Amino acid sequence: MKKSQWMASFVLCCMALFSSAQTQAQELVNGQLWMDTDGKHINAHGGNILQYDGTYYWYGENRPDRGFTTEEGVGVYSSADMKTWKNEGIALAVSQERGHDIERGCIMERPKVVYNKKTKKFVMLFHLELKGRGYEAARVAFAQSDSPTGPFRFIRSTRVNAGKWPFDMNKQAQKAAQGTDASKWKDWWTPEWRKEVEKGMYLWRDFEGGQMSRDMTVFIDDDGKAYHITSSQENLTLLVSELTDDFLDFTGKFNMVAPGGQNEAPCMVKHNGTYWLICSGCTGWAPNEARMFSAKNIWGPWKQWPSPFVGKATGYHDMPANKTFGAQGTFIYQKEGKPFFMADIWNDRHLSQSLHLWLPIEFDGNGTPVIKWVDKL
Ligand code: DGJ
């Protein structure tokens, strides 16, 4: 081969390699499997994205192919461009110790990792269910690490706001809640039952031991304060609770959002001074219509809006907007100053194969979020 021919084939070869790397980097097609750099579908569900020191970290539930208990822990992937993801392994591993809160076989869901500028630590909060107890424990758990990829050290798990009233619940309302008795209500969903829920029947039932906490997110406000937002009271009422400065505990200040509204999968974004909370209804792994709330102050009052999802999904994934395009939200991340809705298209028979759906959030002329399907990111 002549030198010039050799050079030409070398250049062609480089171009092919470059374009295949490009193709790989562009392969995040909504509604399809998303591969990591090892060629495996990204097994990180119900999680969040953290940008730290020029790198994006994606935390999520590492799910087994069969069943729904946690066998490994919370996984973490890293990326420079949000497209090419490297598996960094398990950030918080289950414990092999019998009776440990995060004993292998527990359920760890919806992990959220945030960076605390004061302590310079990475803090993980997640929904924890104790081994063998289904979804009845309903706890939030805390873990901490010096590095974004872990290993995270488990700190503790707890119910939330034990012995505390929502900060704006006056004496009269507290008395009304104290007059309820959850054990009396065998039939749910009657108008009488709903009235009792709105009075704070489950708040009172769990007052001493602490409120339930299942689907959850963490939101960091502009002033650096962190809030835990969770589906509580039998998934009927959302709680917004302030975290301490180190993000490792609750200050005791909290409020209820949409009592009796049955919202889960909370995701929060702040736009031009307004807080937007996008949630799902409660239908297990099956998709449903998203719900949306806004407030000028994180402590409310919150106003409900119609679902922000509009239009149709394209490609083979033809779930309608009124089913959140087949997905359930997990987090709203920011990329280059723009918010994106991050969601899971659950596959309840093979949870590890659940798909990812990331969609840009636009704002209409009134500043209201609108979410449309896009094929690729
Ligand atoms: C819906 C929740 O959003 C998920 O995180 C998970 O807890 C499933 N329910 C379990 O059915």
GROMACS .gro file of C-alpha atoms and ligand atoms in nm:
model
  388
    1MET     CA    1   0.000   0.000   0.000
    2LYS     CA    2   0.131   0.345  -0.098
    3LYS     CA    3   0.190   0.597   0.178
    4SER     CA    4  -0.096   0.818   0.051
    5GLN     CA    5  -0.336   0.516   0.039
    6TRP     CA    6  -0.231   0.415   0.388
    7MET     CA    7  -0.296   0.770   0.513
    8ALA     CA    8  -0.640   0.773   0.347
    9SER     CA    9  -0.741   0.443   0.506
   10PHE     CA   10  -0.609   0.563   0.840
   11VAL     CA   11  -0.822   0.881   0.816
   12LEU     CA   12  -1.129   0.677   0.709
   13CYS     CA   13  -1.076   0.441   0.998
   14CYS     CA   14  -1.051   0.734   1.244
   15MET     CA   15  -1.367   0.887   1.097
   16ALA     CA   16  -1.555   0.558   1.133
   17LEU     CA   17  -1.440   0.521   1.492
   18PHE     CA   18  -1.531   0.882   1.565
   19SER     CA   19  -1.876   0.849   1.410
   20SER     CA   20  -1.945   0.523   1.596
   21ALA     CA   21  -1.848   0.697   1.922
   22GLN     CA   22  -2.082   0.980   1.820
   23THR     CA   23  -2.359   0.731   1.744
   24GLN     CA   24  -2.305   0.567   2.079
   25ALA     CA   25  -2.315   0.908   2.248
   26GLN     CA   26  -2.647   0.988   2.078
   27GLU     CA   27  -2.822   0.663   2.157
   28LEU     CA   28  -3.052   0.792   2.430
   29VAL     CA   29  -3.378   0.727   2.249
   30ASN     CA   30  -3.682   0.769   2.472
   31GLY     CA   31  -3.885   0.450   2.496
   32GLN     CA   32  -3.588   0.222   2.416
   33LEU     CA   33  -3.312   0.054   2.616
   34TRP     CA   34  -3.029   0.290   2.718
   35MET     CA   35  -2.686   0.130   2.710
   36ASP     CA   36  -2.391   0.212   2.933
   37THR     CA   37  -2.030   0.198   2.810
   38ASP     CA   38  -2.028  -0.180   2.879
   39GLY     CA   39  -2.323  -0.225   2.643
   40LYS     CA   40  -2.568  -0.301   2.927
   41HIS     CA   41  -2.903  -0.130   2.988
   42ILE     CA   42  -2.864   0.134   3.259
   43ASN     CA   43  -2.998  -0.022   3.577
   44ALA     CA   44  -3.061   0.298   3.778
   45HIS     CA   45  -3.428   0.364   3.849
   46GLY     CA   46  -3.626   0.603   4.064
   47GLY     CA   47  -3.310   0.809   4.111
   48ASN     CA   48  -3.158   1.147   4.039
   49ILE     CA   49  -2.873   1.331   3.868
   50LEU     CA   50  -2.608   1.530   4.050
   51GLN     CA   51  -2.360   1.752   3.872
   52TYR     CA   52  -2.033   1.781   4.060
   53ASP     CA   53  -1.698   1.915   3.945
   54GLY     CA   54  -1.779   1.893   3.573
   55THR     CA   55  -1.917   1.538   3.588
   56TYR     CA   56  -2.277   1.418   3.599
   57TYR     CA   57  -2.361   1.135   3.838
   58TRP     CA   58  -2.675   0.929   3.794
   59TYR     CA   59  -2.792   0.744   4.105
   60GLY     CA   60  -3.070   0.490   4.102
   61GLU     CA   61  -3.222   0.167   4.224
   62ASN     CA   62  -3.021  -0.131   4.104
   63ARG     CA   63  -3.306  -0.372   4.040
   64PRO     CA   64  -3.291  -0.750   4.001
   65ASP     CA   65  -3.429  -0.900   3.681
   66ARG     CA   66  -3.694  -1.087   3.881
   67GLY     CA   67  -3.871  -0.976   4.197
   68PHE     CA   68  -3.865  -0.633   4.353
   69THR     CA   69  -3.644  -0.654   4.660
   70THR     CA   70  -3.299  -0.493   4.672
   71GLU     CA   71  -3.020  -0.745   4.626
   72GLU     CA   72  -2.730  -0.508   4.552
   73GLY     CA   73  -2.805  -0.151   4.661
   74VAL     CA   74  -2.808   0.191   4.501
   75GLY     CA   75  -2.608   0.214   4.178
   76VAL     CA   76  -2.418   0.507   4.030
   77TYR     CA   77  -2.314   0.594   3.674
   78SER     CA   78  -2.099   0.886   3.557
   79SER     CA   79  -2.093   1.093   3.241
   80ALA     CA   80  -1.929   1.405   3.103
   81ASP     CA   81  -2.206   1.477   2.851
   82MET     CA   82  -2.522   1.310   2.996
   83LYS     CA   83  -2.523   1.069   2.702
   84THR     CA   84  -2.232   0.832   2.748
   85TRP     CA   85  -2.272   0.666   3.087
   86LYS     CA   86  -2.010   0.459   3.269
   87ASN     CA   87  -2.119   0.217   3.538
   88GLU     CA   88  -1.937   0.319   3.858
   89GLY     CA   89  -2.081   0.027   4.054
   90ILE     CA   90  -2.282   0.021   4.374
   91ALA     CA   91  -2.266   0.348   4.570
   92LEU     CA   92  -2.453   0.216   4.875
   93ALA     CA   93  -2.445  -0.159   4.918
   94VAL     CA   94  -2.701  -0.367   5.105
   95SER     CA   95  -2.581  -0.515   5.433
   96GLN     CA   96  -2.517  -0.887   5.473
   97GLU     CA   97  -2.593  -0.855   5.847
   98ARG     CA   98  -2.919  -1.014   5.961
   99GLY     CA   99  -3.166  -0.765   6.100
  100HIS     CA  100  -2.975  -0.464   5.966
  101ASP     CA  101  -3.205  -0.187   5.834
  102ILE     CA  102  -3.064  -0.232   5.483
  103GLU     CA  103  -3.023  -0.608   5.501
  104ARG     CA  104  -3.010  -0.770   5.155
  105GLY     CA  105  -3.373  -0.828   5.056
  106CYS     CA  106  -3.499  -0.497   5.195
  107ILE     CA  107  -3.647  -0.247   4.947
  108MET     CA  108  -3.445   0.065   4.867
  109GLU     CA  109  -3.633   0.303   4.640
  110ARG     CA  110  -3.608   0.652   4.494
  111PRO     CA  111  -3.254   0.743   4.611
  112LYS     CA  112  -3.158   1.109   4.584
  113VAL     CA  113  -2.799   1.223   4.630
  114VAL     CA  114  -2.716   1.586   4.702
  115TYR     CA  115  -2.390   1.764   4.777
  116ASN     CA  116  -2.365   1.957   5.101
  117LYS     CA  117  -2.137   2.258   5.049
  118LYS     CA  118  -2.093   2.315   5.424
  119THR     CA  119  -1.986   1.964   5.521
  120LYS     CA  120  -1.840   1.885   5.176
  121LYS     CA  121  -2.015   1.547   5.192
  122PHE     CA  122  -2.244   1.367   4.951
  123VAL     CA  123  -2.570   1.284   5.125
  124MET     CA  124  -2.814   1.018   5.006
  125LEU     CA  125  -3.176   1.000   5.118
  126PHE     CA  126  -3.397   0.714   5.004
  127HIS     CA  127  -3.720   0.532   5.073
  128LEU     CA  128  -3.655   0.220   5.278
  129GLU     CA  129  -3.875  -0.080   5.345
  130LEU     CA  130  -3.746  -0.334   5.593
  131LYS     CA  131  -3.686  -0.691   5.480
  132GLY     CA  132  -3.993  -0.912   5.486
  133ARG     CA  133  -4.236  -0.637   5.576
  134GLY     CA  134  -4.367  -0.540   5.233
  135TYR     CA  135  -4.428  -0.167   5.218
  136GLU     CA  136  -4.545  -0.119   5.579
  137ALA     CA  137  -4.230   0.029   5.740
  138ALA     CA  138  -4.246   0.339   5.516
  139ARG     CA  139  -3.919   0.499   5.629
  140VAL     CA  140  -3.670   0.746   5.498
  141ALA     CA  141  -3.302   0.654   5.525
  142PHE     CA  142  -2.982   0.861   5.527
  143ALA     CA  143  -2.633   0.772   5.403
  144GLN     CA  144  -2.321   0.980   5.349
  145SER     CA  145  -1.996   0.966   5.150
  146ASP     CA  146  -1.682   1.170   5.084
  147SER     CA  147  -1.689   1.078   4.718
  148PRO     CA  148  -1.972   1.101   4.462
  149THR     CA  149  -1.928   0.738   4.363
  150GLY     CA  150  -1.926   0.616   4.724
  151PRO     CA  151  -1.895   0.401   4.914
  152PHE     CA  152  -2.182   0.561   5.104
  153ARG     CA  153  -2.206   0.482   5.473
  154PHE     CA  154  -2.555   0.402   5.597
  155ILE     CA  155  -2.649   0.629   5.886
  156ARG     CA  156  -3.003   0.546   5.996
  157SER     CA  157  -3.363   0.507   5.888
  158THR     CA  158  -3.663   0.667   6.048
  159ARG     CA  159  -4.024   0.773   6.015
  160VAL     CA  160  -4.056   1.152   5.986
  161ASN     CA  161  -4.159   1.439   6.215
  162ALA     CA  162  -4.251   1.225   6.517
  163GLY     CA  163  -4.444   1.427   6.777
  164LYS     CA  164  -4.463   1.734   6.553
  165TRP     CA  165  -4.756   1.922   6.402
  166PRO     CA  166  -4.741   2.084   6.059
  167PHE     CA  167  -4.602   2.433   6.131
  168ASP     CA  168  -4.919   2.617   6.025
  169MET     CA  169  -5.176   2.388   6.190
  170ASN     CA  170  -5.351   2.595   6.455
  171LYS     CA  171  -5.473   2.467   6.792
  172GLN     CA  172  -5.828   2.423   6.665
  173ALA     CA  173  -5.716   2.214   6.367
  174GLN     CA  174  -5.487   2.010   6.595
  175LYS     CA  175  -5.787   1.939   6.819
  176ALA     CA  176  -5.993   1.828   6.520
  177ALA     CA  177  -5.715   1.587   6.416
  178GLN     CA  178  -5.696   1.453   6.771
  179GLY     CA  179  -6.068   1.378   6.754
  180THR     CA  180  -6.022   1.134   6.462
  181ASP     CA  181  -5.976   0.760   6.495
  182ALA     CA  182  -5.827   0.575   6.196
  183SER     CA  183  -5.901   0.233   6.347
  184LYS     CA  184  -6.275   0.299   6.305
  185TRP     CA  185  -6.263   0.333   5.926
  186LYS     CA  186  -6.278   0.002   5.750
  187ASP     CA  187  -6.429   0.150   5.434
  188TRP     CA  188  -6.205   0.392   5.251
  189TRP     CA  189  -6.306   0.640   4.983
  190THR     CA  190  -6.644   0.736   5.129
  191PRO     CA  191  -6.708   1.113   5.159
  192GLU     CA  192  -6.709   1.077   5.542
  193TRP     CA  193  -6.372   0.899   5.538
  194ARG     CA  194  -6.225   1.167   5.311
  195LYS     CA  195  -6.334   1.441   5.553
  196GLU     CA  196  -6.152   1.262   5.834
  197VAL     CA  197  -5.836   1.229   5.619
  198GLU     CA  198  -5.847   1.602   5.547
  199LYS     CA  199  -5.878   1.668   5.920
  200GLY     CA  200  -5.549   1.479   5.968
  201MET     CA  201  -5.669   1.131   6.067
  202TYR     CA  202  -5.348   0.956   5.955
  203LEU     CA  203  -5.133   1.242   6.077
  204TRP     CA  204  -5.279   1.181   6.421
  205ARG     CA  205  -5.261   0.801   6.396
  206ASP     CA  206  -4.882   0.826   6.330
  207PHE     CA  207  -4.818   1.135   6.541
  208GLU     CA  208  -4.616   0.965   6.812
  209GLY     CA  209  -4.418   0.715   6.607
  210GLY     CA  210  -4.361   0.946   6.312
  211GLN     CA  211  -4.519   0.995   5.974
  212MET     CA  212  -4.489   0.742   5.694
  213SER     CA  213  -4.248   0.824   5.411
  214ARG     CA  214  -4.254   0.637   5.080
  215ASP     CA  215  -4.192   0.795   4.734
  216MET     CA  216  -3.967   1.092   4.793
  217THR     CA  217  -3.740   1.355   4.649
  218VAL     CA  218  -3.497   1.613   4.785
  219PHE     CA  219  -3.506   1.972   4.667
  220ILE     CA  220  -3.228   2.226   4.727
  221ASP     CA  221  -3.349   2.583   4.719
  222ASP     CA  222  -3.151   2.886   4.595
  223ASP     CA  223  -3.046   2.969   4.952
  224GLY     CA  224  -2.894   2.621   4.994
  225LYS     CA  225  -3.172   2.492   5.223
  226ALA     CA  226  -3.279   2.135   5.154
  227TYR     CA  227  -3.631   1.994   5.169
  228HIS     CA  228  -3.754   1.636   5.177
  229ILE     CA  229  -4.079   1.589   4.990
  230THR     CA  230  -4.255   1.261   5.048
  231SER     CA  231  -4.572   1.066   4.996
  232SER     CA  232  -4.706   1.005   5.347
  233GLN     CA  233  -5.019   0.900   5.537
  234GLU     CA  234  -5.088   0.583   5.335
  235ASN     CA  235  -4.974   0.768   5.019
  236LEU     CA  236  -5.265   1.007   5.062
  237THR     CA  237  -5.086   1.328   5.158
  238LEU     CA  238  -4.754   1.483   5.061
  239LEU     CA  239  -4.526   1.626   5.328
  240VAL     CA  240  -4.267   1.896   5.267
  241SER     CA  241  -4.009   1.890   5.550
  242GLU     CA  242  -3.707   2.110   5.606
  243LEU     CA  243  -3.372   1.934   5.653
  244THR     CA  244  -3.099   2.044   5.892
  245ASP     CA  245  -2.793   2.226   5.754
  246ASP     CA  246  -2.595   1.901   5.720
  247PHE     CA  247  -2.893   1.739   5.539
  248LEU     CA  248  -2.878   1.447   5.783
  249ASP     CA  249  -3.192   1.517   5.985
  250PHE     CA  250  -3.521   1.705   5.994
  251THR     CA  251  -3.553   2.044   6.163
  252GLY     CA  252  -3.911   1.960   6.265
  253LYS     CA  253  -4.066   2.223   6.038
  254PHE     CA  254  -4.301   2.062   5.790
  255ASN     CA  255  -4.627   2.109   5.607
  256MET     CA  256  -4.889   1.899   5.430
  257VAL     CA  257  -4.966   1.936   5.059
  258ALA     CA  258  -5.296   1.820   4.906
  259PRO     CA  259  -5.424   1.616   5.204
  260GLY     CA  260  -5.615   1.313   5.074
  261GLY     CA  261  -5.502   1.383   4.714
  262GLN     CA  262  -5.315   1.050   4.683
  263ASN     CA  263  -5.001   1.174   4.511
  264GLU     CA  264  -4.671   0.993   4.476
  265ALA     CA  265  -4.345   1.020   4.276
  266PRO     CA  266  -4.291   1.389   4.368
  267CYS     CA  267  -4.054   1.595   4.149
  268MET     CA  268  -3.982   1.963   4.213
  269VAL     CA  269  -3.852   2.252   4.002
  270LYS     CA  270  -3.834   2.626   4.076
  271HIS     CA  271  -3.886   2.864   3.786
  272ASN     CA  272  -3.889   3.245   3.814
  273GLY     CA  273  -3.957   3.221   4.187
  274THR     CA  274  -4.245   2.970   4.161
  275TYR     CA  275  -4.216   2.615   4.296
  276TRP     CA  276  -4.368   2.349   4.070
  277LEU     CA  277  -4.439   2.003   4.206
  278ILE     CA  278  -4.513   1.733   3.949
  279CYS     CA  279  -4.644   1.403   4.089
  280SER     CA  280  -4.822   1.087   3.980
  281GLY     CA  281  -5.132   0.918   4.111
  282CYS     CA  282  -5.101   0.585   4.295
  283THR     CA  283  -5.143   0.288   4.062
  284GLY     CA  284  -4.843   0.071   4.157
  285TRP     CA  285  -4.613   0.023   3.858
  286ALA     CA  286  -4.882   0.116   3.605
  287PRO     CA  287  -4.875   0.466   3.453
  288ASN     CA  288  -5.140   0.726   3.527
  289GLU     CA  289  -5.205   1.094   3.463
  290ALA     CA  290  -4.954   1.332   3.622
  291ARG     CA  291  -5.067   1.598   3.867
  292MET     CA  292  -4.911   1.940   3.912
  293PHE     CA  293  -4.909   2.196   4.194
  294SER     CA  294  -4.751   2.539   4.228
  295ALA     CA  295  -4.670   2.775   4.513
  296LYS     CA  296  -4.492   3.107   4.554
  297ASN     CA  297  -4.360   2.989   4.888
  298ILE     CA  298  -4.241   2.636   4.961
  299TRP     CA  299  -4.469   2.634   5.267
  300GLY     CA  300  -4.771   2.697   5.048
  301PRO     CA  301  -5.049   2.763   4.976
  302TRP     CA  302  -5.030   2.515   4.687
  303LYS     CA  303  -5.259   2.539   4.388
  304GLN     CA  304  -5.342   2.240   4.168
  305TRP     CA  305  -5.304   2.255   3.787
  306PRO     CA  306  -5.383   2.011   3.507
  307SER     CA  307  -5.108   1.767   3.403
  308PRO     CA  308  -4.826   1.943   3.212
  309PHE     CA  309  -4.798   1.652   2.964
  310VAL     CA  310  -4.937   1.729   2.619
  311GLY     CA  311  -4.932   1.579   2.269
  312LYS     CA  312  -4.842   1.229   2.163
  313ALA     CA  313  -4.545   1.000   2.194
  314THR     CA  314  -4.393   0.906   1.861
  315GLY     CA  315  -4.213   0.592   1.751
  316TYR     CA  316  -4.333   0.254   1.873
  317HIS     CA  317  -4.394   0.393   2.221
  318ASP     CA  318  -4.746   0.522   2.179
  319MET     CA  319  -4.858   0.587   2.536
  320PRO     CA  320  -5.073   0.900   2.562
  321ALA     CA  321  -4.993   1.221   2.746
  322ASN     CA  322  -5.271   1.145   2.994
  323LYS     CA  323  -5.068   0.841   3.103
  324THR     CA  324  -4.747   1.046   3.136
  325PHE     CA  325  -4.632   0.871   2.813
  326GLY     CA  326  -4.627   0.544   3.007
  327ALA     CA  327  -4.385   0.674   3.269
  328GLN     CA  328  -4.366   0.789   3.630
  329GLY     CA  329  -4.144   1.081   3.730
  330THR     CA  330  -3.846   1.053   3.958
  331PHE     CA  331  -3.656   1.385   3.943
  332ILE     CA  332  -3.616   1.714   3.761
  333TYR     CA  333  -3.254   1.776   3.670
  334GLN     CA  334  -3.096   2.087   3.519
  335LYS     CA  335  -2.866   2.078   3.219
  336GLU     CA  336  -2.712   2.405   3.102
  337GLY     CA  337  -2.977   2.596   3.295
  338LYS     CA  338  -3.270   2.402   3.146
  339PRO     CA  339  -3.493   2.164   3.342
  340PHE     CA  340  -3.559   1.806   3.230
  341PHE     CA  341  -3.823   1.568   3.364
  342MET     CA  342  -3.662   1.234   3.444
  343ALA     CA  343  -3.893   0.931   3.460
  344ASP     CA  344  -3.913   0.552   3.455
  345ILE     CA  345  -4.123   0.343   3.222
  346TRP     CA  346  -4.162   0.056   3.467
  347ASN     CA  347  -4.142  -0.304   3.355
  348ASP     CA  348  -4.288  -0.478   3.659
  349ARG     CA  349  -4.197  -0.827   3.534
  350HIS     CA  350  -3.831  -0.732   3.483
  351LEU     CA  351  -3.772  -0.420   3.689
  352SER     CA  352  -3.404  -0.398   3.589
  353GLN     CA  353  -3.522  -0.356   3.229
  354SER     CA  354  -3.751  -0.062   3.310
  355LEU     CA  355  -3.692   0.209   3.051
  356HIS     CA  356  -3.590   0.572   3.101
  357LEU     CA  357  -3.774   0.875   2.974
  358TRP     CA  358  -3.618   1.219   2.992
  359LEU     CA  359  -3.809   1.514   2.850
  360PRO     CA  360  -3.733   1.888   2.846
  361ILE     CA  361  -3.966   2.106   3.051
  362GLU     CA  362  -4.078   2.416   2.864
  363PHE     CA  363  -4.271   2.707   3.011
  364ASP     CA  364  -4.563   2.867   2.829
  365GLY     CA  365  -4.633   3.243   2.807
  366ASN     CA  366  -4.775   3.238   3.163
  367GLY     CA  367  -4.474   3.054   3.301
  368THR     CA  368  -4.663   2.723   3.336
  369PRO     CA  369  -4.466   2.400   3.269
  370VAL     CA  370  -4.542   2.211   2.948
  371ILE     CA  371  -4.391   1.871   2.875
  372LYS     CA  372  -4.395   1.724   2.524
  373TRP     CA  373  -4.254   1.402   2.390
  374VAL     CA  374  -3.916   1.416   2.219
  375ASP     CA  375  -3.760   1.109   2.054
  376LYS     CA  376  -3.401   1.174   2.146
  377LEU     CA  377  -3.194   1.381   2.382
  378DGJ     C1  378  -4.513   0.321   4.284
  378DGJ     C2  379  -4.392   0.392   4.335
  378DGJ     O1  380  -4.383   0.515   4.274
  378DGJ     C3  381  -4.269   0.309   4.308
  378DGJ     O2  382  -4.156   0.377   4.355
  378DGJ     C4  383  -4.287   0.179   4.378
  378DGJ     O3  384  -4.293   0.199   4.516
  378DGJ     C5  385  -4.413   0.110   4.330
  378DGJ     N1  386  -4.526   0.197   4.350
  378DGJ     C6  387  -4.438  -0.019   4.402
  378DGJ     O4  388  -4.561  -0.072   4.361
   0.00000   0.00000   0.00000
